[in-house]
Tab-separated table of C-alpha atoms and ligand atoms in Angstrom:
chain	number	residue	atom	x	y	z
A	1	MET	CA	5.315	12.898	-20.344
A	2	ALA	CA	6.723	15.363	-17.812
A	3	ASN	CA	4.128	17.568	-16.216
A	4	ARG	CA	4.006	20.773	-18.221
A	5	ALA	CA	4.495	23.861	-16.047
A	6	GLY	CA	1.228	25.521	-15.081
A	7	GLU	CA	-1.018	23.107	-16.958
A	8	GLY	CA	-1.864	20.743	-14.120
A	9	LEU	CA	-1.645	16.976	-14.048
A	10	ARG	CA	-3.219	14.864	-16.790
A	11	ALA	CA	-4.967	11.831	-15.335
A	12	ALA	CA	-6.745	8.706	-16.544
A	13	VAL	CA	-8.518	5.804	-14.880
A	14	ILE	CA	-8.017	2.272	-16.151
A	15	GLY	CA	-10.951	0.008	-15.271
A	16	VAL	CA	-14.174	1.907	-14.619
A	17	GLY	CA	-16.354	-0.756	-13.036
A	18	TYR	CA	-17.713	-0.354	-9.498
A	19	LEU	CA	-14.773	1.512	-7.925
A	20	GLY	CA	-13.029	2.984	-10.987
A	21	ARG	CA	-16.039	5.163	-11.765
A	22	PHE	CA	-15.609	6.852	-8.366
A	23	HIS	CA	-11.884	7.378	-9.015
A	24	ALA	CA	-12.779	9.055	-12.312
A	25	GLN	CA	-15.319	11.318	-10.585
A	26	LYS	CA	-12.719	12.460	-8.036
A	27	TYR	CA	-10.092	13.318	-10.682
A	28	ALA	CA	-12.715	15.117	-12.770
A	29	ARG	CA	-13.492	17.447	-9.835
A	30	MET	CA	-9.976	17.913	-8.496
A	31	GLU	CA	-8.311	21.283	-8.794
A	32	GLY	CA	-5.059	21.267	-10.769
A	33	VAL	CA	-5.902	17.951	-12.430
A	34	LYS	CA	-7.457	17.229	-15.823
A	35	LEU	CA	-9.132	13.872	-16.301
A	36	VAL	CA	-8.161	13.129	-19.910
A	37	ALA	CA	-9.693	9.699	-20.490
A	38	VAL	CA	-11.065	6.522	-18.982
A	39	ALA	CA	-10.276	3.028	-20.246
A	40	ASP	CA	-12.152	-0.227	-19.893
A	41	SER	CA	-11.846	-3.441	-21.853
A	42	GLN	CA	-15.657	-3.495	-21.716
A	43	TYR	CA	-15.888	-0.471	-23.973
A	44	GLU	CA	-19.521	0.333	-23.125
A	45	ARG	CA	-18.463	0.887	-19.504
A	46	ALA	CA	-15.723	3.292	-20.596
A	47	MET	CA	-18.248	5.083	-22.851
A	48	ARG	CA	-20.790	5.438	-20.051
A	49	VAL	CA	-18.362	6.918	-17.520
A	50	ALA	CA	-16.655	9.061	-20.167
A	51	GLY	CA	-20.086	10.372	-21.191
A	52	GLU	CA	-20.956	11.264	-17.590
A	53	LEU	CA	-17.707	13.202	-17.162
A	54	GLY	CA	-17.187	14.593	-20.675
A	55	VAL	CA	-13.844	12.871	-21.372
A	56	GLU	CA	-12.460	10.437	-23.943
A	57	ALA	CA	-13.248	6.705	-23.698
A	58	VAL	CA	-10.770	4.060	-24.819
A	59	ARG	CA	-10.954	0.277	-24.894
A	60	ASP	CA	-7.187	-0.335	-24.833
A	61	TYR	CA	-5.451	1.562	-22.036
A	62	THR	CA	-2.115	1.538	-23.878
A	63	ASP	CA	-3.678	4.084	-26.265
A	64	LEU	CA	-3.818	6.719	-23.528
A	65	LEU	CA	-0.410	6.314	-21.882
A	66	ALA	CA	1.298	8.960	-24.046
A	67	LYS	CA	-1.350	11.505	-23.060
A	68	VAL	CA	-1.207	11.339	-19.258
A	69	ASP	CA	1.056	11.934	-16.266
A	70	LEU	CA	-0.714	9.575	-13.869
A	71	VAL	CA	-3.302	6.816	-13.727
A	72	SER	CA	-5.423	4.908	-11.263
A	73	VAL	CA	-5.396	1.167	-11.994
A	74	VAL	CA	-8.798	-0.106	-10.876
A	75	THR	CA	-8.995	-3.351	-12.827
A	76	PRO	CA	-9.465	-6.797	-11.233
A	77	THR	CA	-6.527	-7.747	-9.001
A	78	HIS	CA	-5.139	-10.470	-11.285
A	79	THR	CA	-4.475	-7.768	-13.935
A	80	HIS	CA	-2.828	-5.191	-11.611
A	81	TYR	CA	0.729	-6.308	-12.314
A	82	SER	CA	0.559	-6.296	-16.105
A	83	VAL	CA	-1.413	-3.040	-16.337
A	84	ALA	CA	0.608	-1.155	-13.695
A	85	ALA	CA	3.922	-2.413	-15.129
A	86	ALA	CA	2.970	-1.174	-18.594
A	87	CYS	CA	2.012	2.225	-17.173
A	88	LEU	CA	5.205	2.627	-15.139
A	89	SER	CA	7.296	1.507	-18.136
A	90	ALA	CA	5.642	4.261	-20.181
A	91	GLY	CA	6.764	6.777	-17.519
A	92	VAL	CA	3.319	7.191	-15.930
A	93	HIS	CA	2.825	7.484	-12.136
A	94	VAL	CA	0.505	4.782	-10.757
A	95	LEU	CA	-2.083	4.518	-8.004
A	96	VAL	CA	-2.926	0.808	-8.011
A	97	GLU	CA	-5.923	-0.491	-6.086
A	98	LYS	CA	-5.539	-2.985	-3.277
A	99	PRO	CA	-4.568	-5.806	-3.143
A	100	MET	CA	-1.532	-4.454	-4.965
A	101	THR	CA	-0.882	-7.670	-6.939
A	102	MET	CA	-1.637	-11.385	-6.761
A	103	THR	CA	1.900	-12.386	-5.727
A	104	LEU	CA	4.866	-10.969	-3.828
A	105	GLU	CA	7.049	-11.465	-6.920
A	106	GLU	CA	4.704	-9.215	-8.887
A	107	ALA	CA	4.729	-6.642	-6.067
A	108	ASP	CA	8.554	-6.688	-6.090
A	109	GLY	CA	8.484	-6.223	-9.858
A	110	LEU	CA	6.340	-3.069	-9.606
A	111	ILE	CA	8.429	-1.626	-6.751
A	112	ALA	CA	11.664	-2.207	-8.716
A	113	LEU	CA	10.192	-0.626	-11.842
A	114	ALA	CA	8.932	2.441	-9.982
A	115	ASP	CA	12.304	2.864	-8.254
A	116	LYS	CA	14.254	2.456	-11.496
A	117	LEU	CA	12.112	4.913	-13.428
A	118	ASP	CA	11.604	7.305	-10.494
A	119	ARG	CA	7.809	7.121	-10.753
A	120	VAL	CA	5.314	7.310	-7.875
A	121	LEU	CA	3.734	3.972	-7.007
A	122	GLN	CA	0.920	4.274	-4.464
A	123	VAL	CA	-1.360	1.467	-3.277
A	124	GLY	CA	-5.071	2.057	-2.646
A	125	HIS	CA	-5.243	1.236	1.052
A	126	ILE	CA	-7.959	3.809	1.488
A	127	LYS	CA	-8.529	3.301	5.223
A	128	ARG	CA	-5.282	5.214	5.880
A	129	PHE	CA	-7.250	8.283	4.752
A	130	HIS	CA	-10.317	7.549	6.881
A	131	PRO	CA	-11.499	10.528	9.000
A	132	ALA	CA	-11.256	8.460	12.224
A	133	VAL	CA	-7.641	7.520	11.433
A	134	ASN	CA	-6.858	11.162	10.645
A	135	ALA	CA	-8.387	12.228	13.976
A	136	LEU	CA	-6.175	9.728	15.790
A	137	GLU	CA	-2.976	10.495	13.909
A	138	SER	CA	-3.311	14.267	13.775
A	139	ARG	CA	-3.399	14.331	17.597
A	140	GLY	CA	-0.401	12.004	17.948
A	141	LEU	CA	-2.416	9.733	20.251
A	142	LEU	CA	-0.987	6.455	19.107
A	143	LEU	CA	1.973	5.568	21.332
A	144	ARG	CA	2.901	1.908	21.696
A	145	PRO	CA	-0.042	-0.454	21.215
A	146	HIS	CA	0.112	-3.675	23.244
A	147	PHE	CA	-2.980	-5.293	21.775
A	148	ILE	CA	-5.228	-4.475	18.815
A	149	GLU	CA	-8.509	-6.119	17.887
A	150	ALA	CA	-10.219	-5.431	14.542
A	151	HIS	CA	-13.647	-6.492	13.295
A	152	ARG	CA	-14.702	-5.974	9.695
A	153	PHE	CA	-18.025	-7.678	9.018
A	154	ALA	CA	-20.121	-7.064	5.904
A	155	PRO	CA	-23.433	-8.442	4.689
A	156	PHE	CA	-23.124	-10.631	1.595
A	157	LYS	CA	-22.818	-8.713	-1.699
A	158	ASN	CA	-22.358	-9.902	-5.248
A	159	ARG	CA	-18.884	-8.301	-5.478
A	160	ALA	CA	-15.231	-9.410	-5.331
A	161	LEU	CA	-16.315	-13.041	-5.178
A	162	ASP	CA	-13.276	-14.099	-7.241
A	163	VAL	CA	-11.127	-13.595	-4.120
A	164	ASP	CA	-11.548	-14.635	-0.485
A	165	VAL	CA	-12.495	-12.361	2.410
A	166	VAL	CA	-8.844	-12.109	3.473
A	167	LEU	CA	-7.792	-10.399	0.231
A	168	ASP	CA	-11.042	-8.486	-0.105
A	169	LEU	CA	-11.725	-7.139	3.413
A	170	MET	CA	-9.195	-8.287	6.001
A	171	ILE	CA	-6.315	-6.653	4.112
A	172	HIS	CA	-7.689	-3.206	5.083
A	173	ASP	CA	-7.209	-3.862	8.803
A	174	VAL	CA	-3.921	-5.690	8.244
A	175	ASP	CA	-2.520	-2.623	6.463
A	176	LEU	CA	-3.733	-0.290	9.242
A	177	ILE	CA	-2.324	-2.527	11.980
A	178	LEU	CA	1.076	-2.795	10.249
A	179	HIS	CA	1.090	0.986	9.967
A	180	PHE	CA	0.078	1.514	13.607
A	181	VAL	CA	2.436	-1.052	15.142
A	182	ASP	CA	5.515	-0.432	12.965
A	183	SER	CA	7.407	-3.540	14.121
A	184	LYS	CA	8.406	-6.807	12.442
A	185	VAL	CA	5.760	-9.548	12.280
A	186	THR	CA	7.094	-12.663	14.002
A	187	GLU	CA	4.185	-15.110	14.053
A	188	ILE	CA	0.798	-15.534	12.400
A	189	GLU	CA	-1.998	-17.977	13.231
A	190	ALA	CA	-5.258	-18.064	11.312
A	191	VAL	CA	-8.499	-19.931	10.836
A	192	GLY	CA	-11.182	-19.431	8.235
A	193	ALA	CA	-14.117	-21.079	6.572
A	194	PRO	CA	-16.085	-20.979	3.363
A	195	VAL	CA	-19.737	-20.233	4.112
A	196	VAL	CA	-21.512	-19.452	0.853
A	197	THR	CA	-18.995	-18.815	-1.957
A	198	GLY	CA	-16.650	-21.808	-1.831
A	199	HIS	CA	-13.818	-19.362	-0.956
A	200	VAL	CA	-13.032	-18.348	2.628
A	201	ASP	CA	-15.917	-16.058	3.663
A	202	MET	CA	-14.926	-15.568	7.305
A	203	ALA	CA	-11.467	-15.503	8.797
A	204	ASN	CA	-9.703	-14.756	12.039
A	205	ALA	CA	-5.982	-14.163	12.430
A	206	ARG	CA	-3.626	-13.506	15.312
A	207	ILE	CA	-0.519	-11.522	14.390
A	208	ARG	CA	2.404	-11.205	16.801
A	209	PHE	CA	5.068	-8.517	16.490
A	210	GLU	CA	8.715	-8.362	17.541
A	211	ASN	CA	7.979	-5.473	19.945
A	212	GLY	CA	5.515	-7.634	21.909
A	213	CYS	CA	2.274	-6.301	20.415
A	214	THR	CA	-0.394	-8.816	19.360
A	215	ALA	CA	-3.289	-8.118	16.996
A	216	THR	CA	-6.350	-10.216	16.294
A	217	VAL	CA	-8.265	-9.514	13.126
A	218	SER	CA	-11.670	-10.910	12.150
A	219	ALA	CA	-13.400	-10.452	8.808
A	220	SER	CA	-16.640	-11.796	7.402
A	221	ARG	CA	-18.650	-11.094	4.269
A	222	VAL	CA	-21.674	-13.092	5.364
A	223	ALA	CA	-22.634	-11.031	8.412
A	224	LYS	CA	-26.159	-9.859	9.251
A	225	GLU	CA	-24.979	-6.285	9.858
A	226	ALA	CA	-22.013	-4.171	8.816
A	227	THR	CA	-19.432	-3.646	11.574
A	228	ARG	CA	-16.052	-1.970	11.067
A	229	ARG	CA	-14.352	-1.346	14.387
A	230	MET	CA	-10.916	-1.452	15.950
A	231	TRP	CA	-9.816	-1.438	19.592
A	232	ILE	CA	-6.252	-0.361	20.394
A	233	TYR	CA	-4.924	-0.958	23.916
A	234	GLN	CA	-1.829	0.914	25.034
A	235	ASP	CA	-0.532	1.961	28.458
A	236	ASN	CA	-3.429	3.291	30.570
A	237	GLU	CA	-5.642	3.788	27.543
A	238	LEU	CA	-8.079	2.134	25.156
A	239	ILE	CA	-8.691	3.778	21.785
A	240	GLU	CA	-11.813	2.643	19.961
A	241	LEU	CA	-12.283	3.444	16.266
A	242	ASP	CA	-15.629	3.052	14.548
A	243	PHE	CA	-15.148	3.287	10.785
A	244	ILE	CA	-18.875	3.387	10.055
A	245	ARG	CA	-19.923	6.030	12.567
A	246	ASN	CA	-16.650	7.995	12.192
A	247	GLY	CA	-16.109	7.695	15.933
A	248	VAL	CA	-12.952	7.752	18.040
A	249	VAL	CA	-13.433	7.178	21.763
A	250	LEU	CA	-10.635	7.241	24.349
A	251	THR	CA	-11.153	5.352	27.596
A	252	ARG	CA	-8.756	6.213	30.434
A	253	ARG	CA	-8.597	6.010	34.189
A	254	GLY	CA	-9.757	9.320	35.617
A	255	ALA	CA	-8.919	10.951	38.940
A	256	GLY	CA	-10.278	9.392	42.132
A	257	VAL	CA	-12.599	6.471	42.827
A	258	ARG	CA	-16.350	5.832	42.892
A	259	GLU	CA	-18.528	3.222	44.507
A	260	MET	CA	-19.848	0.271	42.508
A	261	ASP	CA	-21.856	-2.523	44.209
A	262	GLY	CA	-20.453	-1.459	47.553
A	263	ILE	CA	-16.788	-1.366	46.565
A	264	GLN	CA	-14.506	1.444	45.461
A	265	VAL	CA	-13.525	1.283	41.783
A	266	PRO	CA	-11.485	3.696	39.679
A	267	VAL	CA	-13.289	6.484	37.857
A	268	ILE	CA	-13.242	5.750	34.147
A	269	GLU	CA	-13.292	8.669	31.697
A	270	GLU	CA	-14.576	8.298	28.156
A	271	THR	CA	-13.736	11.059	25.682
A	272	SER	CA	-15.114	11.242	22.145
A	273	LEU	CA	-12.673	12.927	19.801
A	274	PRO	CA	-14.049	15.327	17.224
A	275	VAL	CA	-13.776	13.675	13.804
A	276	ILE	CA	-13.910	15.962	10.783
A	277	PRO	CA	-15.807	14.116	8.041
A	278	HIS	CA	-14.264	14.032	4.587
A	279	ASP	CA	-14.263	11.849	1.488
A	280	SER	CA	-11.515	9.219	1.957
A	281	LEU	CA	-11.174	8.456	-1.775
A	282	GLU	CA	-10.783	12.133	-2.608
A	283	ALA	CA	-8.146	12.445	0.150
A	284	GLU	CA	-6.318	9.369	-1.165
A	285	ILE	CA	-6.257	10.661	-4.746
A	286	HIS	CA	-5.274	14.172	-3.647
A	287	SER	CA	-2.407	12.684	-1.661
A	288	PHE	CA	-1.293	10.692	-4.747
A	289	CYS	CA	-1.313	13.881	-6.845
A	290	GLN	CA	0.714	15.721	-4.169
A	291	ALA	CA	3.272	12.896	-4.239
A	292	VAL	CA	3.468	13.149	-8.053
A	293	ARG	CA	4.026	16.910	-7.664
A	294	LYS	CA	6.766	16.060	-5.105
A	295	ILE	CA	4.958	18.233	-2.547
A	296	SER	CA	4.570	15.388	-0.048
A	297	PRO	CA	5.867	11.824	0.269
A	298	VAL	CA	3.778	8.865	-0.841
A	299	ARG	CA	1.450	7.996	2.057
A	300	VAL	CA	0.932	4.313	1.098
A	301	SER	CA	3.950	3.127	-0.870
A	302	GLY	CA	4.510	0.022	-2.955
A	303	ARG	CA	6.533	-1.351	-0.026
A	304	ASP	CA	3.554	-0.799	2.305
A	305	GLY	CA	1.297	-2.593	-0.183
A	306	ARG	CA	3.770	-5.461	-0.405
A	307	GLN	CA	3.991	-5.763	3.376
A	308	ALA	CA	0.193	-6.024	3.721
A	309	LEU	CA	0.121	-8.552	0.879
A	310	ASP	CA	2.870	-10.606	2.524
A	311	VAL	CA	0.879	-10.829	5.779
A	312	VAL	CA	-2.431	-11.691	4.095
A	313	MET	CA	-0.696	-14.342	1.969
A	314	THR	CA	0.606	-15.944	5.171
A	315	ILE	CA	-2.868	-15.745	6.722
A	316	ARG	CA	-4.302	-17.508	3.652
A	317	ARG	CA	-1.586	-20.176	3.867
A	318	ARG	CA	-2.303	-20.783	7.550
A	319	ILE	CA	-6.007	-21.187	6.777
A	320	ALA	CA	-5.220	-23.619	3.950
A	321	GLU	CA	-2.865	-25.572	6.237
A	322	SER	CA	-5.641	-25.866	8.830
A	323	GLY	CA	-7.602	-27.851	6.249
A	324	LEU	CA	-10.733	-25.807	6.915
A	325	GLY	CA	-10.397	-23.087	4.299
A	326	GLY	CA	-12.019	-24.431	1.121
A	327	ALA	CA	-10.801	-23.149	-2.260
A	328	SER	CA	-8.911	-19.844	-2.064
B	1	LIG	P1	-15.170	-4.310	-11.244
B	1	LIG	O1	-15.173	-5.679	-11.821
B	1	LIG	O2	-16.461	-3.658	-10.901
B	1	LIG	O3	-14.389	-3.335	-12.262
B	1	LIG	C1	-13.192	-3.683	-12.907
B	1	LIG	C2	-13.238	-3.119	-14.326
B	1	LIG	O4	-11.969	-3.324	-14.936
B	1	LIG	C3	-14.285	-3.811	-15.218
B	1	LIG	O5	-15.135	-2.825	-15.784
B	1	LIG	C4	-13.454	-4.532	-16.287
B	1	LIG	O6	-14.076	-4.561	-17.539
B	1	LIG	C5	-12.206	-3.653	-16.311
B	1	LIG	N1	-11.015	-4.319	-16.848
B	1	LIG	C6	-10.606	-5.591	-16.636
B	1	LIG	N2	-9.417	-5.798	-17.243
B	1	LIG	C7	-9.087	-4.628	-17.866
B	1	LIG	C8	-7.987	-4.201	-18.649
B	1	LIG	N3	-6.959	-5.027	-18.917
B	1	LIG	N4	-7.984	-2.940	-19.153
B	1	LIG	C9	-9.024	-2.099	-18.870
B	1	LIG	N5	-10.082	-2.447	-18.131
B	1	LIG	C10	-10.109	-3.686	-17.617
B	1	LIG	O7	-14.203	-4.374	-9.972
B	1	LIG	P2	-14.137	-3.377	-8.716
B	1	LIG	O8	-15.029	-3.870	-7.643
B	1	LIG	O9	-14.259	-1.971	-9.188
B	1	LIG	O10	-12.642	-3.670	-8.207
B	1	LIG	C11	-11.520	-3.253	-8.967
B	1	LIG	C12	-10.280	-3.285	-8.076
B	1	LIG	O11	-10.465	-2.380	-6.992
B	1	LIG	C13	-9.975	-4.641	-7.438
B	1	LIG	O12	-8.595	-4.830	-7.359
B	1	LIG	C14	-10.544	-4.521	-6.022
B	1	LIG	O13	-9.866	-5.318	-5.080
B	1	LIG	C15	-10.303	-3.049	-5.755
B	1	LIG	N6	-11.249	-2.491	-4.773
B	1	LIG	C16	-10.759	-1.779	-3.733
B	1	LIG	C17	-11.641	-1.244	-2.787
B	1	LIG	C18	-11.076	-0.418	-1.653
B	1	LIG	O14	-11.753	-0.291	-0.634
B	1	LIG	N7	-9.899	0.145	-1.779
B	1	LIG	C19	-13.026	-1.413	-2.930
B	1	LIG	C20	-13.489	-2.109	-4.039
B	1	LIG	C21	-12.591	-2.638	-4.962
């Protein structure tokens, strides 16, 4: 299986439905990587994507494990554990989509397997690779957040309806917040409600951290308009991220005062940071390949994926305990 010197990495994508097709496209175009095959238990899907990209199609992913160094697992979440475990056991590095697994026990199982076999296990929390997040992190602007508010609202779509909005959408902001705050979670409150699917379609959670930071996170998949924004308050500064418009705006107290309605108020300075647009999925997959090559560490590890899953599981429990959440 070991990567043969000079020949590049051999990749495959398992599950080429909505998202897996995009994974396959990125590998097919990536320098130093050869997309060998795509697998889907609905063989016609594998055939269609394989035809588009000129690679082999297989129905049973176990048929391709001897031919590749790494895979993306982009199957429905309830299959992530069994598929990813089989890949790791065959010595293949794994990028598994989010949510990492259905349970914490399954997440622990994958982490232990990857550790034991010294394979890369990355979790597809793609927002870590978002241009606005890169703009923030590359400038070292994040110091010690005191309060974070996140809104992720999406119009209703006929996708991911087998899970609730917490596992589908809210987990993105939870992962980012855990990454930004980097402190132990001490308390979680949450409310949520089914609106159209019978599962929780809107949810709000308040997460408190040991270092004193609090975050509130709201997610809906029955909104009129798409909104994906985050506000981070730290000493003397508000950082506003807009994940749709690729915007990062810093609001700070400027020098001096000005008059407002007859009284003197501080001057407030707003600065828009330049955000360099890029394809987040391509950046995520490139980063996975660099980790497999041991050129850089894994950016979103199995432990990160487990931590986000742990928090969203607690949020779902709190909603269920409130008696308002419907079937989850
Ligand atoms: P999808 O239903 O469109 O595609 C899943 C595909 O996997 C289907 O074609 C199905 O036939 C195939 N499949 C199922 N079991 C299989 C198996 N054992 N072997 C091979 N193929 C199998 O789903 P999707 O919307 O593409 O979502 C897939 C995963 O990606 C989910 O876990 C979802 O949460 C995640 N996702 C992540 C993001 C993100 O922003 N990171 C966005 C969308 C989806």
